Amino acid sequence: MKFNKIIRSVLLLHMLFLGLAYAQDTQELEAERAKSDKIKGEHPLINLMKTKTSTLKDELKGVHPRVFLTQSEIDDLKDKTKTQKKLWETALSRVRAMTIEPTPAPAQARRVQNPVGLGIAEAALAYKITGKKKYLVAAKKYMDAAVSYEVWGYKYNKPDVDLAAGHLLYGLGWGYDLLYHDLTPKERDIYKSKLIRQARLLYDFYKPQPGKTYAYSQNHTFIPMSGLAVTAYALAGETPEAKQWAELPRAIFEGVLETYSEDGFYYEGIEYWIFSTPWLFHYMDLQFHATGEDLYEKVPGFNLMHKYISHATLPGAEFHFDYGDTYTGNLTRDKKAEDYSRERINGQFQSSYNVLYKVADKFNNGEAQGVADWLKQKGQVSAEEMWSFIWYNPSVKSVPIEEQKTFHYFADHDVVFWRSSWEDDATAFSFKCGPSEGHKTLQKLETFPEWRLSSGHAHPDAGGFIIWANGEYLTGDSGYEGLTMTHSHNTLLFDGKGQNHEGEGHDVFYGIPYERINKIRIVEVKMDQKHVAIKADATAAYEPEVGVKKFIRTFEFNAPGSFVIIDDVETNSPQIITSYLHADHVIDQISDSTFELEPQNTSIIAKIKAPKGFVTKIDKNVLTAPGDPGSVDKGGLEERGKKLGISTKEKVTKSKFVIELTIKEE
């Protein structure tokens, strides 16, 4: 019996682990250390640290708790437990410190330190609201585990300054603040000493230096900074260094928020949105509560992110349009991949949908409330259910998902989503042809010379599309790759060469002038509930040496399930041009020009109408899987589905591809 209990705990811990398994390669780490000659004179962050708000409100000085909540606000939450019983019961049921032992030191396996930080906060707040000692005991156990970790994070990759450090500074810092009067003097000294040590290391790594750049839009920047800010405000007045620890995140978040998505689309993909977005909100909530500065209005994209979440969610709300580094393609959809169980709690998908409750509350956004309600009804859960309870405002009138538009165009990132309805059996598709981090980025790079783009989680997929119908993934992308390649997407290759700097590292956009990337665009969009017509220019997605003079793709759809993809292509020299279509499992050849993808109850028929002379090949879709942290481009080969290559029979300088796709349902 005891053995079974241990096994269950291990399995649950496996599912609860947050954070992502992979991030950054050698090239990205080198870019992080390199100095930029664009930064002239005094580093911009120095002035921001001096001038931006980072001082505790007078009424919070010398007071604990104070970071996110005061004692009076905790008392208000006690009343809320009576009116929002289900949310509160869910939050209590997910206090991981009550059911899972923290990983013992040195805790060097992937992701194992992150839930310790989150677990401290959950247990400490549960104690403050309920007064039950079992939560205090559990919180201290997790706090002691955090102290026992000599290195916060991986010894072999960015020790003490990366994602785990952010999680643990957040958890131990807030736990110290919440439990300040429940700790013995000795305990306070132990926890405070550890916080000071770790905050110093993180601050020293991120503090402005001549030529230092910051990946403002990347989660490896704002997650550690959010954690540092929590510790800074928790220790304000107790150590002089806390002042600069608060100043640095505020300065960095000026860039983080100003460079955030203008249209709500998240360039790193839905998996990273789920992982990282709560940390943006943690910082803004913290800053408002601690200093009175409201940063939400700085970011118009926050009030639009519910559109991203609703449209990026596939019908049935179990899977997503997997643009960028999002899960592992058909292996995830077949429930075979490790990430399928990792991202689910007792079979329920962990989506961070509760962030939308904060959006709804802050902007009185009934659509955001409706999207969150829909995902909750579909059985989704959030990483930190305590925040679901805190953020939910029942006075915001929910706009049911059925009353919201079934199509949307994200104009800054040039991504289109369409679905026939919000029902589980709906037809849904998406088309993408835009710059990696949006068109507005070009102007923002001038405003923030210290901003270093880190677009490794975006893919070389200009002109790509994904189609889903009747609960089936019919054609589309292949998920998270260590080396992202164009042939993993439904778009074109020229003499076997794809887009951007594919194959040279995890970040295929590294070293490419953004002026050129910004030319990748959707030229025209027309759509309604029955028809979609898109014209896109993907020419600039290919490096000049590839020799692409023109790649204009027209993507048309007519309900209920007919598509036409037309490619007008010209090159500088004769080349073999190849168009790809992908399937999760099977591609059958029906005739020389007709193929069936996913032949089952629902499939898609592909008819090649042009060019006149073409050859086809059905092949395994083999890619480089993600490797270890810091070496994400060094993973092994992995098969994910099948692909159909449609190529010109001879080398040409001009060609026209016409492919008709028809959804077939039995």
Coordinates of N, CA, C and O in Angstrom, one line a residue, residues 65-186:
P65 N 1.9 40.7 6.1 CA 2.2 40.5 4.6 C 1.9 41.8 3.9 O 1.0 42.6 4.3
R66 N 2.5 42.0 2.7 CA 2.4 43.2 1.9 C 2.6 43.0 0.4 O 2.3 43.9 -0.4
V67 N 3.2 41.9 0.0 CA 3.7 41.8 -1.4 C 2.5 41.8 -2.4 O 2.4 42.7 -3.1
F68 N 1.7 40.8 -2.3 CA 0.5 40.8 -3.2 C -0.8 41.1 -2.4 O -1.8 41.6 -2.9
L69 N -0.7 40.8 -1.1 CA -1.9 41.0 -0.2 C -1.5 41.4 1.1 O -0.5 41.0 1.7
T70 N -2.3 42.3 1.7 CA -2.2 42.6 3.1 C -3.1 41.7 4.0 O -3.9 41.0 3.4
Q71 N -3.0 41.8 5.3 CA -3.8 41.0 6.1 C -5.3 41.3 5.9 O -6.1 40.4 5.9
S72 N -5.6 42.6 5.8 CA -7.0 42.9 5.6 C -7.6 42.4 4.2 O -8.7 41.9 4.2
E73 N -6.7 42.3 3.2 CA -7.1 41.8 2.0 C -7.3 40.2 2.0 O -8.1 39.6 1.4
I74 N -6.4 39.6 2.8 CA -6.6 38.2 3.1 C -7.9 37.9 3.8 O -8.6 36.9 3.5
D75 N -8.2 38.8 4.7 CA -9.5 38.6 5.4 C -10.7 38.8 4.4 O -11.7 38.0 4.6
D76 N -10.6 39.6 3.4 CA -11.6 39.7 2.4 C -11.7 38.4 1.6 O -12.8 38.0 1.2
L77 N -10.5 37.8 1.4 CA -10.6 36.5 0.6 C -11.2 35.4 1.5 O -11.8 34.5 0.9
K78 N -11.1 35.5 2.8 CA -11.8 34.6 3.6 C -13.3 34.6 3.4 O -14.0 33.6 3.3
D79 N -13.8 35.9 3.2 CA -15.3 36.0 2.9 C -15.6 35.5 1.5 O -16.6 34.9 1.2
K80 N -14.6 35.7 0.6 CA -14.8 35.2 -0.8 C -14.9 33.7 -0.9 O -15.6 33.1 -1.8
T81 N -14.3 33.0 0.1 CA -14.4 31.5 0.1 C -15.8 31.0 0.3 O -16.1 29.9 -0.1
K82 N -16.6 31.9 0.9 CA -18.0 31.5 1.1 C -18.9 31.7 -0.1 O -19.9 31.0 -0.3
T83 N -18.5 32.7 -1.0 CA -19.3 33.0 -2.1 C -18.8 32.3 -3.4 O -19.5 32.1 -4.4
Q84 N -17.5 31.9 -3.4 CA -16.9 31.2 -4.5 C -16.4 29.9 -4.0 O -15.2 29.6 -4.1
K85 N -17.3 29.0 -3.5 CA -16.9 27.8 -2.8 C -16.1 26.8 -3.8 O -15.1 26.2 -3.4
K86 N -16.6 26.7 -5.0 CA -16.0 25.7 -5.9 C -14.6 26.2 -6.3 O -13.7 25.3 -6.4
L87 N -14.4 27.4 -6.6 CA -13.1 27.9 -6.9 C -12.1 27.7 -5.8 O -11.0 27.3 -6.0
W88 N -12.6 28.0 -4.6 CA -11.8 27.8 -3.4 C -11.5 26.3 -3.1 O -10.3 26.0 -2.8
E89 N -12.5 25.5 -3.3 CA -12.2 24.0 -3.1 C -11.2 23.5 -4.1 O -10.3 22.7 -3.8
T90 N -11.3 24.0 -5.3 CA -10.3 23.6 -6.4 C -8.9 24.1 -6.0 O -8.0 23.3 -6.1
A91 N -8.8 25.3 -5.5 CA -7.5 25.9 -5.1 C -6.9 25.0 -4.0 O -5.7 24.7 -4.1
L92 N -7.7 24.7 -3.0 CA -7.2 23.9 -1.9 C -6.8 22.5 -2.4 O -5.8 21.9 -1.9
S93 N -7.6 21.9 -3.3 CA -7.3 20.6 -3.8 C -6.0 20.5 -4.6 O -5.4 19.5 -4.8
R94 N -5.5 21.7 -5.1 CA -4.3 21.7 -5.9 C -3.1 22.3 -5.1 O -2.1 22.7 -5.7
V95 N -3.1 22.3 -3.8 CA -2.0 22.7 -3.0 C -1.0 21.6 -3.1 O -1.1 20.6 -2.3
R96 N 0.0 21.6 -4.0 CA 0.8 20.5 -4.2 C 1.7 20.1 -3.0 O 2.0 18.9 -2.9
A97 N 2.0 21.0 -2.1 CA 2.8 20.7 -1.0 C 2.1 19.7 0.0 O 2.7 19.1 0.9
M98 N 0.7 19.5 -0.2 CA 0.0 18.6 0.7 C 0.1 17.2 0.2 O -0.3 16.3 0.9
T99 N 0.4 17.0 -1.1 CA 0.4 15.6 -1.6 C 1.7 15.2 -2.2 O 1.9 14.0 -2.5
I100 N 2.6 16.1 -2.5 CA 3.9 15.7 -3.2 C 5.1 16.1 -2.3 O 5.2 17.3 -1.8
E101 N 6.0 15.3 -2.2 CA 7.3 15.6 -1.5 C 8.1 16.4 -2.4 O 8.3 16.1 -3.6
P102 N 8.7 17.5 -1.9 CA 9.6 18.3 -2.8 C 10.9 17.4 -3.2 O 11.3 16.6 -2.4
T103 N 11.3 17.6 -4.4 CA 12.5 16.9 -4.9 C 13.7 17.2 -4.0 O 14.0 18.4 -3.8
P104 N 14.4 16.3 -3.5 CA 15.6 16.6 -2.6 C 16.7 17.1 -3.4 O 16.9 16.9 -4.6
A105 N 17.6 17.8 -2.7 CA 18.8 18.4 -3.4 C 19.7 17.3 -3.9 O 19.7 16.2 -3.3
P106 N 20.4 17.5 -5.0 CA 20.6 18.7 -5.7 C 19.5 19.1 -6.7 O 19.5 20.2 -7.3
A107 N 18.5 18.2 -6.9 CA 17.3 18.5 -7.8 C 17.8 19.0 -9.2 O 17.4 20.1 -9.6
Q108 N 18.5 18.2 -9.9 CA 19.0 18.6 -11.2 C 18.2 18.0 -12.4 O 18.6 18.3 -13.5
A109 N 17.2 17.2 -12.1 CA 16.4 16.8 -13.2 C 15.6 17.9 -13.8 O 15.4 18.9 -13.1
R110 N 15.1 17.7 -15.0 CA 14.4 18.8 -15.7 C 13.1 19.2 -14.9 O 12.4 18.4 -14.4
R111 N 13.0 20.5 -14.7 CA 11.8 21.2 -14.2 C 11.5 20.9 -12.7 O 10.5 21.4 -12.2
V112 N 12.3 20.2 -12.0 CA 11.8 19.7 -10.7 C 11.9 20.9 -9.6 O 11.2 20.7 -8.6
Q113 N 12.6 21.9 -9.9 CA 12.6 23.0 -8.9 C 11.5 24.0 -9.0 O 11.0 24.6 -8.1
N114 N 11.0 24.1 -10.2 CA 9.9 25.1 -10.5 C 8.7 24.9 -9.6 O 8.2 25.8 -9.0
P115 N 8.2 23.6 -9.5 CA 7.0 23.5 -8.7 C 7.2 23.7 -7.2 O 6.2 23.9 -6.4
V116 N 8.4 23.6 -6.7 CA 8.7 23.9 -5.3 C 8.4 25.4 -5.1 O 7.8 25.8 -4.0
G117 N 8.8 26.3 -6.0 CA 8.5 27.7 -5.8 C 7.0 28.0 -5.8 O 6.5 28.7 -4.9
L118 N 6.3 27.4 -6.8 CA 4.9 27.6 -6.8 C 4.2 26.9 -5.6 O 3.2 27.5 -5.1
G119 N 4.7 25.8 -5.2 CA 4.1 25.1 -4.0 C 4.2 25.9 -2.7 O 3.3 25.8 -1.9
I120 N 5.3 26.6 -2.5 CA 5.4 27.4 -1.3 C 4.3 28.4 -1.3 O 3.6 28.6 -0.2
A121 N 4.1 29.2 -2.4 CA 3.1 30.2 -2.4 C 1.7 29.6 -2.1 O 0.9 30.2 -1.4
E122 N 1.4 28.5 -2.7 CA 0.0 27.9 -2.5 C -0.2 27.5 -1.1 O -1.2 27.9 -0.5
A123 N 0.8 26.8 -0.5 CA 0.6 26.4 0.9 C 0.6 27.5 1.9 O -0.2 27.5 2.8
A124 N 1.4 28.5 1.7 CA 1.4 29.7 2.6 C 0.1 30.4 2.5 O -0.4 30.8 3.6
L125 N -0.4 30.7 1.3 CA -1.7 31.4 1.2 C -2.8 30.5 1.8 O -3.7 31.1 2.4
A126 N -2.8 29.3 1.5 CA -3.8 28.4 2.1 C -3.8 28.5 3.6 O -4.9 28.5 4.3
Y127 N -2.7 28.5 4.2 CA -2.6 28.7 5.7 C -3.1 30.0 6.2 O -3.9 30.1 7.1
K128 N -2.8 31.1 5.5 CA -3.2 32.4 5.9 C -4.7 32.5 5.8 O -5.4 33.3 6.6
I129 N -5.3 31.9 4.9 CA -6.8 32.0 4.7 C -7.5 31.0 5.6 O -8.6 31.4 6.2
T130 N -7.0 29.8 5.8 CA -7.8 28.8 6.6 C -7.3 28.8 8.0 O -8.1 28.4 8.9
G131 N -6.0 29.1 8.3 CA -5.5 29.0 9.6 C -5.1 27.6 10.0 O -4.7 27.4 11.2
K132 N -5.2 26.7 9.1 CA -4.9 25.3 9.4 C -3.4 25.0 9.4 O -2.7 25.3 8.4
K133 N -2.9 24.5 10.5 CA -1.5 24.3 10.7 C -0.8 23.4 9.6 O 0.4 23.5 9.3
K134 N -1.6 22.5 9.1 CA -1.1 21.5 8.1 C -0.5 22.2 6.9 O 0.5 21.8 6.3
Y135 N -1.1 23.4 6.5 CA -0.6 24.1 5.4 C 0.7 24.9 5.8 O 1.6 25.0 4.9
L136 N 0.8 25.3 7.0 CA 2.0 26.0 7.4 C 3.2 25.0 7.4 O 4.3 25.3 7.0
V137 N 2.9 23.8 7.9 CA 3.9 22.7 8.0 C 4.4 22.4 6.5 O 5.6 22.3 6.3
A138 N 3.4 22.3 5.6 CA 3.7 21.9 4.3 C 4.5 23.1 3.6 O 5.5 22.8 2.8
A139 N 4.1 24.3 3.9 CA 4.9 25.4 3.3 C 6.3 25.4 3.8 O 7.2 25.7 3.0
K140 N 6.5 25.2 5.0 CA 7.9 25.2 5.6 C 8.7 24.1 5.0 O 9.9 24.2 4.7
K141 N 8.1 22.9 4.7 CA 8.8 21.8 4.1 C 9.3 22.2 2.8 O 10.5 22.0 2.4
Y142 N 8.5 22.9 2.0 CA 8.9 23.3 0.6 C 9.9 24.5 0.7 O 10.9 24.5 -0.1
M143 N 9.8 25.3 1.7 CA 10.7 26.4 1.9 C 12.1 25.9 2.3 O 13.1 26.3 1.8
D144 N 12.1 24.8 3.1 CA 13.4 24.2 3.5 C 14.0 23.5 2.3 O 15.2 23.5 2.1
A145 N 13.2 23.0 1.4 CA 13.7 22.3 0.2 C 14.4 23.4 -0.7 O 15.5 23.2 -1.2
A146 N 13.7 24.5 -0.8 CA 14.3 25.6 -1.7 C 15.7 26.1 -1.1 O 16.6 26.3 -1.9
V147 N 15.7 26.2 0.2 CA 17.0 26.6 0.9 C 18.1 25.5 0.6 O 19.3 25.8 0.5
S148 N 17.7 24.3 0.6 CA 18.7 23.2 0.4 C 19.3 23.1 -0.9 O 20.3 22.5 -1.1
Y149 N 18.7 23.7 -1.9 CA 19.2 23.7 -3.3 C 20.4 24.6 -3.4 O 20.2 25.9 -3.4
E150 N 21.6 24.1 -3.5 CA 22.8 25.0 -3.5 C 22.7 25.8 -4.8 O 23.1 27.0 -4.8
V151 N 22.3 25.2 -5.9 CA 22.1 25.9 -7.1 C 20.6 26.0 -7.5 O 20.0 25.0 -7.5
W152 N 20.1 27.2 -7.8 CA 18.8 27.3 -8.2 C 18.8 27.2 -9.8 O 19.1 28.1 -10.5
G153 N 18.4 26.0 -10.2 CA 18.4 25.8 -11.6 C 19.4 24.6 -11.9 O 19.7 23.8 -11.1
Y154 N 20.0 24.7 -13.1 CA 20.9 23.6 -13.5 C 22.4 24.0 -13.3 O 22.7 25.1 -13.7
K155 N 23.1 23.2 -12.7 CA 24.6 23.5 -12.5 C 25.3 23.6 -13.9 O 26.2 24.4 -14.0
Y156 N 24.8 22.9 -14.9 CA 25.5 22.9 -16.2 C 25.0 24.0 -17.2 O 25.5 24.1 -18.3
N157 N 23.9 24.7 -16.8 CA 23.4 25.7 -17.8 C 22.7 26.9 -17.0 O 21.7 26.7 -16.3
K158 N 23.4 28.0 -17.1 CA 22.9 29.3 -16.4 C 22.5 29.0 -15.0 O 21.3 29.3 -14.6
P159 N 23.3 28.5 -14.1 CA 23.0 28.3 -12.7 C 22.6 29.6 -12.0 O 23.2 30.6 -12.2
D160 N 21.5 29.5 -11.3 CA 21.1 30.6 -10.4 C 20.5 31.8 -11.0 O 20.2 32.8 -10.4
V161 N 20.4 31.8 -12.4 CA 20.0 33.1 -13.0 C 18.9 32.8 -14.1 O 18.6 33.7 -14.9
D162 N 18.3 31.7 -14.1 CA 17.3 31.4 -15.1 C 15.9 31.1 -14.5 O 15.6 31.6 -13.5
L163 N 15.2 30.3 -15.2 CA 13.7 30.1 -14.9 C 13.5 29.6 -13.5 O 12.6 30.0 -12.8
A164 N 14.3 28.6 -13.0 CA 14.1 28.1 -11.7 C 14.3 29.1 -10.6 O 13.6 29.2 -9.6
A165 N 15.3 30.0 -10.9 CA 15.6 31.1 -9.9 C 14.4 32.0 -9.8 O 14.0 32.5 -8.7
G166 N 13.8 32.3 -10.9 CA 12.6 33.1 -10.9 C 11.4 32.5 -10.1 O 10.8 33.1 -9.3
H167 N 11.2 31.2 -10.3 CA 10.2 30.5 -9.6 C 10.4 30.5 -8.1 O 9.5 30.7 -7.3
L168 N 11.7 30.2 -7.7 CA 12.0 30.0 -6.3 C 12.0 31.4 -5.6 O 11.7 31.5 -4.4
L169 N 12.5 32.4 -6.2 CA 12.4 33.8 -5.6 C 11.0 34.2 -5.4 O 10.7 34.8 -4.4
Y170 N 10.1 33.9 -6.4 CA 8.7 34.2 -6.2 C 8.1 33.4 -5.1 O 7.5 34.0 -4.2
G171 N 8.3 32.1 -5.0 CA 7.7 31.3 -4.0 C 8.3 31.6 -2.6 O 7.5 31.8 -1.6
L172 N 9.6 31.5 -2.5 CA 10.2 31.7 -1.1 C 10.1 33.2 -0.7 O 9.8 33.4 0.5
G173 N 10.1 34.1 -1.6 CA 9.9 35.5 -1.3 C 8.5 35.8 -0.8 O 8.3 36.5 0.3
W174 N 7.5 35.3 -1.5 CA 6.2 35.5 -1.1 C 5.8 34.7 0.2 O 5.1 35.2 1.1
G175 N 6.4 33.5 0.3 CA 6.2 32.7 1.5 C 6.8 33.4 2.7 O 6.1 33.4 3.8
Y176 N 7.9 34.0 2.6 CA 8.6 34.7 3.7 C 7.6 35.9 4.1 O 7.4 36.1 5.3
D177 N 7.1 36.6 3.1 CA 6.2 37.7 3.4 C 4.9 37.3 4.1 O 4.5 37.8 5.1
L178 N 4.3 36.3 3.5 CA 3.0 35.8 4.1 C 3.1 35.2 5.5 O 2.3 35.4 6.3
L179 N 4.2 34.5 5.7 CA 4.4 33.7 6.9 C 5.3 34.5 7.9 O 5.7 33.9 8.9
Y180 N 5.6 35.7 7.7 CA 6.6 36.4 8.5 C 6.3 36.3 10.0 O 7.3 36.0 10.8
H181 N 5.1 36.4 10.4 CA 4.8 36.4 11.8 C 4.5 35.0 12.3 O 4.3 34.8 13.5
D182 N 4.6 34.0 11.4 CA 4.4 32.6 11.8 C 5.7 31.9 11.8 O 5.8 30.7 12.1
L183 N 6.8 32.6 11.5 CA 8.1 32.0 11.5 C 8.9 32.3 12.8 O 8.7 33.4 13.3
T184 N 9.8 31.4 13.2 CA 10.6 31.8 14.3 C 11.7 32.7 13.8 O 12.0 32.8 12.6
P185 N 12.3 33.5 14.7 CA 13.5 34.3 14.3 C 14.5 33.6 13.5 O 15.1 34.1 12.5
K186 N 14.8 32.3 14.0 CA 15.8 31.5 13.3 C 15.4 31.2 11.9 O 16.2 31.3 10.9

